[in-house]
Amino acid sequence: LSGGLKPGTRLIEQELSEQMGISRFPIREALASLEREGLVTVEPYKGAFVKPFNEEEINELYSIRSLLEVHALQLAMQRNAKELEKSLRSIVEQMKLSDSIAGSDIVYLDFIFHKTISQLSKNTILYQLWDGLASRIQMYLNLEIERRTESSNINNLILNHTDLCDLVASGKTSQALDWLKCHLETGRTTLHNFCVSPDNGNEQG
């Protein structure tokens, strides 16, 4: 999820077993679980690999995220806009206090921001569907924010999230939904550009 293992990296059971100080059996179980979550791909006679970024999967994931999260936002605002605004603004305040240089805190808080929208919809099935994608969402958020912080100030990302809090607080549902659609589309485009030119960010360090 953190990006420490790059896409395409081969995951060798024996090496992982030695690094983590555990037997190969739980490693094998973990790899199978990661494959089900869409984070690892297993190729016959070759082994397990960190799943490469796939433009088609990015498009599909962000399309589904938009459907789920935009509807969740609408439901959450209808149910209790004050609670939603308070919860989201608290996360944004934590973003302002986090280590923007490392970026890891921002990734986690951004993930929690979107998770909170889905949770506060109070639609159990909707949240279960979103939570089933949580690992991939977090993985792609990590890459998305990594790319953004290399090309712009992280403060812009924080201010961006503040805008949604303001829209929720003022009860502007239509504008809030449009903001979220645009926000997710920006993320999809960022990842699309990375797939087209994956080495751009690496040139800076």
mmCIF file of C-alpha atoms in Angstrom:
data_model
loop_
_atom_site.group_PDB
_atom_site.id
_atom_site.type_symbol
_atom_site.label_atom_id
_atom_site.label_comp_id
_atom_site.label_asym_id
_atom_site.label_seq_id
_atom_site.Cartn_x
_atom_site.Cartn_y
_atom_site.Cartn_z
ATOM 1 C CA LEU A 1 0.000 0.000 0.000
ATOM 2 C CA SER A 2 2.868 2.386 0.772
ATOM 3 C CA GLY A 3 4.582 1.814 -2.561
ATOM 4 C CA GLY A 4 7.690 0.363 -0.905
ATOM 5 C CA LEU A 5 7.505 -2.600 -3.258
ATOM 6 C CA LYS A 6 7.329 -1.318 -6.811
ATOM 7 C CA PRO A 7 4.916 -2.718 -9.423
ATOM 8 C CA GLY A 8 6.318 -5.813 -11.076
ATOM 9 C CA THR A 9 8.528 -6.736 -8.096
ATOM 10 C CA ARG A 10 8.742 -10.515 -7.705
ATOM 11 C CA LEU A 11 7.641 -11.741 -4.284
ATOM 12 C CA ILE A 12 9.732 -14.761 -3.350
ATOM 13 C CA GLU A 13 8.304 -16.764 -0.461
ATOM 14 C CA GLN A 14 11.674 -17.854 0.933
ATOM 15 C CA GLU A 15 13.073 -14.308 0.960
ATOM 16 C CA LEU A 16 9.933 -12.891 2.583
ATOM 17 C CA SER A 17 9.964 -15.690 5.132
ATOM 18 C CA GLU A 18 13.545 -14.895 6.124
ATOM 19 C CA GLN A 19 12.953 -11.123 6.206
ATOM 20 C CA MET A 20 9.880 -11.427 8.428
ATOM 21 C CA GLY A 21 11.104 -14.294 10.583
ATOM 22 C CA ILE A 22 8.100 -16.522 9.957
ATOM 23 C CA SER A 23 7.465 -19.754 8.072
ATOM 24 C CA ARG A 24 6.547 -19.878 4.408
ATOM 25 C CA PHE A 25 2.983 -21.085 5.042
ATOM 26 C CA PRO A 26 1.582 -17.749 6.334
ATOM 27 C CA ILE A 27 3.513 -15.985 3.563
ATOM 28 C CA ARG A 28 1.736 -18.198 1.025
ATOM 29 C CA GLU A 29 -1.623 -17.465 2.652
ATOM 30 C CA ALA A 30 -0.917 -13.732 2.664
ATOM 31 C CA LEU A 31 0.001 -13.729 -1.026
ATOM 32 C CA ALA A 32 -3.239 -15.544 -1.840
ATOM 33 C CA SER A 33 -5.169 -12.946 0.148
ATOM 34 C CA LEU A 34 -3.363 -10.093 -1.606
ATOM 35 C CA GLU A 35 -4.164 -11.680 -4.948
ATOM 36 C CA ARG A 36 -7.874 -11.700 -4.057
ATOM 37 C CA GLU A 37 -7.612 -8.023 -3.116
ATOM 38 C CA GLY A 38 -6.090 -7.226 -6.498
ATOM 39 C CA LEU A 39 -2.692 -6.163 -5.142
ATOM 40 C CA VAL A 40 -0.685 -9.198 -6.241
ATOM 41 C CA THR A 41 -0.735 -11.230 -9.433
ATOM 42 C CA VAL A 42 0.360 -14.886 -9.557
ATOM 43 C CA GLU A 43 1.732 -16.240 -12.828
ATOM 44 C CA PRO A 44 1.969 -20.011 -13.351
ATOM 45 C CA TYR A 45 5.556 -21.322 -13.208
ATOM 46 C CA LYS A 46 6.842 -17.764 -12.545
ATOM 47 C CA GLY A 47 5.573 -16.834 -9.109
ATOM 48 C CA ALA A 48 3.907 -13.882 -7.406
ATOM 49 C CA PHE A 49 4.478 -10.264 -8.359
ATOM 50 C CA VAL A 50 3.328 -6.874 -7.129
ATOM 51 C CA LYS A 51 0.545 -6.093 -9.559
ATOM 52 C CA PRO A 52 1.598 -3.563 -12.219
ATOM 53 C CA PHE A 53 -0.460 -0.409 -12.535
ATOM 54 C CA ASN A 54 -3.107 -0.899 -15.156
ATOM 55 C CA GLU A 55 -4.823 2.017 -16.895
ATOM 56 C CA GLU A 56 -7.995 0.021 -17.471
ATOM 57 C CA GLU A 57 -8.203 -0.922 -13.783
ATOM 58 C CA ILE A 58 -7.606 2.703 -12.759
ATOM 59 C CA ASN A 59 -10.484 3.831 -14.989
ATOM 60 C CA GLU A 60 -12.764 1.124 -13.627
ATOM 61 C CA LEU A 61 -11.844 1.769 -9.990
ATOM 62 C CA TYR A 62 -12.306 5.529 -10.170
ATOM 63 C CA SER A 63 -15.568 5.115 -12.068
ATOM 64 C CA ILE A 64 -16.929 2.863 -9.314
ATOM 65 C CA ARG A 65 -15.531 5.173 -6.631
ATOM 66 C CA SER A 66 -17.376 8.089 -8.192
ATOM 67 C CA LEU A 67 -20.668 6.193 -8.254
ATOM 68 C CA LEU A 68 -20.324 5.060 -4.637
ATOM 69 C CA GLU A 69 -18.799 8.144 -3.041
ATOM 70 C CA VAL A 70 -20.945 10.745 -4.787
ATOM 71 C CA HIS A 71 -24.091 8.871 -3.767
ATOM 72 C CA ALA A 72 -22.674 8.432 -0.251
ATOM 73 C CA LEU A 73 -22.021 12.174 -0.003
ATOM 74 C CA GLN A 74 -25.569 12.953 -1.077
ATOM 75 C CA LEU A 75 -26.993 10.537 1.512
ATOM 76 C CA ALA A 76 -24.696 11.832 4.267
ATOM 77 C CA MET A 77 -25.686 15.443 3.602
ATOM 78 C CA GLN A 78 -29.360 14.543 3.602
ATOM 79 C CA ARG A 79 -29.031 12.587 6.834
ATOM 80 C CA ASN A 80 -26.879 14.949 8.906
ATOM 81 C CA ALA A 81 -24.817 17.589 7.107
ATOM 82 C CA LYS A 82 -23.528 19.073 10.388
ATOM 83 C CA GLU A 83 -22.091 15.745 11.531
ATOM 84 C CA LEU A 84 -20.476 15.193 8.134
ATOM 85 C CA GLU A 85 -18.968 18.672 8.025
ATOM 86 C CA LYS A 86 -17.604 18.344 11.566
ATOM 87 C CA SER A 87 -16.037 14.944 10.852
ATOM 88 C CA LEU A 88 -14.470 15.990 7.542
ATOM 89 C CA ARG A 89 -13.142 19.276 8.901
ATOM 90 C CA SER A 90 -11.494 17.436 11.791
ATOM 91 C CA ILE A 91 -9.617 15.288 9.263
ATOM 92 C CA VAL A 92 -8.547 18.362 7.291
ATOM 93 C CA GLU A 93 -7.200 19.942 10.493
ATOM 94 C CA GLN A 94 -5.131 16.794 11.048
ATOM 95 C CA MET A 95 -3.836 17.134 7.486
ATOM 96 C CA LYS A 96 -2.601 20.629 8.291
ATOM 97 C CA LEU A 97 -0.659 19.300 11.275
ATOM 98 C CA SER A 98 0.776 16.266 9.491
ATOM 99 C CA ASP A 99 4.222 15.825 7.978
ATOM 100 C CA SER A 100 3.575 16.954 4.430
ATOM 101 C CA ILE A 101 7.155 16.195 3.409
ATOM 102 C CA ALA A 102 6.874 12.483 4.121
ATOM 103 C CA GLY A 103 3.436 12.351 2.566
ATOM 104 C CA SER A 104 2.465 9.116 4.322
ATOM 105 C CA ASP A 105 0.251 10.897 6.850
ATOM 106 C CA ILE A 106 -1.498 12.784 4.070
ATOM 107 C CA VAL A 107 -2.192 9.539 2.207
ATOM 108 C CA TYR A 108 -3.725 7.950 5.284
ATOM 109 C CA LEU A 109 -5.799 11.023 6.171
ATOM 110 C CA ASP A 110 -7.007 11.408 2.585
ATOM 111 C CA PHE A 111 -8.081 7.759 2.680
ATOM 112 C CA ILE A 112 -9.929 8.347 5.984
ATOM 113 C CA PHE A 113 -11.573 11.462 4.494
ATOM 114 C CA HIS A 114 -13.153 9.414 1.706
ATOM 115 C CA LYS A 115 -13.885 6.499 4.018
ATOM 116 C CA THR A 116 -15.774 8.836 6.359
ATOM 117 C CA ILE A 117 -18.018 10.035 3.538
ATOM 118 C CA SER A 118 -18.972 6.444 2.784
ATOM 119 C CA GLN A 119 -19.452 5.544 6.452
ATOM 120 C CA LEU A 120 -21.673 8.532 7.212
ATOM 121 C CA SER A 121 -23.995 7.655 4.348
ATOM 122 C CA LYS A 122 -25.291 5.042 6.827
ATOM 123 C CA ASN A 123 -25.969 2.793 3.835
ATOM 124 C CA THR A 124 -24.549 -0.533 4.955
ATOM 125 C CA ILE A 125 -24.329 -2.172 1.538
ATOM 126 C CA LEU A 126 -22.781 0.920 -0.047
ATOM 127 C CA TYR A 127 -20.109 1.030 2.635
ATOM 128 C CA GLN A 128 -19.421 -2.702 2.328
ATOM 129 C CA LEU A 129 -18.870 -2.274 -1.408
ATOM 130 C CA TRP A 130 -16.527 0.675 -0.824
ATOM 131 C CA ASP A 131 -14.658 -1.141 1.939
ATOM 132 C CA GLY A 132 -14.124 -4.105 -0.394
ATOM 133 C CA LEU A 133 -12.075 -1.770 -2.590
ATOM 134 C CA ALA A 134 -10.260 -0.132 0.320
ATOM 135 C CA SER A 135 -6.839 -1.712 -0.254
ATOM 136 C CA ARG A 136 -6.730 -0.705 -3.901
ATOM 137 C CA ILE A 137 -8.084 2.746 -3.109
ATOM 138 C CA GLN A 138 -5.325 3.290 -0.548
ATOM 139 C CA MET A 139 -2.654 1.976 -2.910
ATOM 140 C CA TYR A 140 -3.685 4.297 -5.720
ATOM 141 C CA LEU A 141 -4.102 7.256 -3.351
ATOM 142 C CA ASN A 142 -0.507 6.730 -2.292
ATOM 143 C CA LEU A 143 0.713 6.930 -5.876
ATOM 144 C CA GLU A 144 -1.666 9.781 -6.726
ATOM 145 C CA ILE A 145 -0.481 11.960 -3.845
ATOM 146 C CA GLU A 146 3.154 11.047 -4.524
ATOM 147 C CA ARG A 147 2.760 12.388 -8.036
ATOM 148 C CA ARG A 148 0.922 15.506 -6.881
ATOM 149 C CA THR A 149 3.477 16.444 -4.247
ATOM 150 C CA GLU A 150 6.208 16.281 -6.856
ATOM 151 C CA SER A 151 4.456 18.795 -9.098
ATOM 152 C CA SER A 152 2.623 21.101 -6.667
ATOM 153 C CA ASN A 153 2.476 22.217 -3.060
ATOM 154 C CA ILE A 154 0.760 19.791 -0.713
ATOM 155 C CA ASN A 155 -1.087 22.756 0.813
ATOM 156 C CA ASN A 156 -3.173 22.933 -2.355
ATOM 157 C CA LEU A 157 -4.433 19.430 -1.656
ATOM 158 C CA ILE A 158 -5.407 20.378 1.887
ATOM 159 C CA LEU A 159 -7.155 23.559 0.775
ATOM 160 C CA ASN A 160 -8.979 21.512 -1.842
ATOM 161 C CA HIS A 161 -10.501 19.336 0.863
ATOM 162 C CA THR A 162 -11.417 22.435 2.870
ATOM 163 C CA ASP A 163 -13.578 23.539 -0.055
ATOM 164 C CA LEU A 164 -15.780 20.469 0.318
ATOM 165 C CA CYS A 165 -16.180 21.114 4.046
ATOM 166 C CA ASP A 166 -17.360 24.642 3.259
ATOM 167 C CA LEU A 167 -19.868 23.392 0.692
ATOM 168 C CA VAL A 168 -21.253 20.824 3.118
ATOM 169 C CA ALA A 169 -21.501 23.446 5.873
ATOM 170 C CA SER A 170 -23.464 25.776 3.604
ATOM 171 C CA GLY A 171 -25.796 22.987 2.474
ATOM 172 C CA LYS A 172 -24.846 23.319 -1.191
ATOM 173 C CA THR A 173 -25.458 19.684 -2.097
ATOM 174 C CA SER A 174 -25.264 20.042 -5.864
ATOM 175 C CA GLN A 175 -21.966 21.936 -5.727
ATOM 176 C CA ALA A 176 -20.569 19.464 -3.195
ATOM 177 C CA LEU A 177 -21.390 16.521 -5.451
ATOM 178 C CA ASP A 178 -19.794 18.308 -8.407
ATOM 179 C CA TRP A 179 -16.691 18.987 -6.297
ATOM 180 C CA LEU A 180 -16.326 15.303 -5.444
ATOM 181 C CA LYS A 181 -16.817 14.210 -9.047
ATOM 182 C CA CYS A 182 -14.140 16.668 -10.172
ATOM 183 C CA HIS A 183 -11.807 15.661 -7.320
ATOM 184 C CA LEU A 184 -11.991 11.987 -8.262
ATOM 185 C CA GLU A 185 -11.565 12.753 -11.946
ATOM 186 C CA THR A 186 -8.432 14.757 -11.156
ATOM 187 C CA GLY A 187 -7.069 11.741 -9.300
ATOM 188 C CA ARG A 188 -7.869 9.441 -12.206
ATOM 189 C CA THR A 189 -6.147 11.805 -14.637
ATOM 190 C CA THR A 190 -3.052 12.020 -12.412
ATOM 191 C CA LEU A 191 -2.739 8.243 -12.408
ATOM 192 C CA HIS A 192 -3.463 8.031 -16.136
ATOM 193 C CA ASN A 193 -0.559 10.410 -16.797
ATOM 194 C CA PHE A 194 1.680 8.260 -14.594
ATOM 195 C CA CYS A 195 0.785 5.170 -16.622
ATOM 196 C CA VAL A 196 1.628 7.013 -19.838
ATOM 197 C CA SER A 197 4.929 8.367 -18.476
ATOM 198 C CA PRO A 198 5.842 6.475 -15.267
ATOM 199 C CA ASP A 199 9.419 7.769 -15.000
ATOM 200 C CA ASN A 200 8.623 11.471 -14.878
ATOM 201 C CA GLY A 201 8.528 11.636 -11.090
ATOM 202 C CA ASN A 202 11.688 9.603 -10.687
ATOM 203 C CA GLU A 203 13.780 12.189 -12.532
ATOM 204 C CA GLN A 204 13.473 14.513 -9.543
ATOM 205 C CA GLY A 205 14.922 12.081 -7.066
#
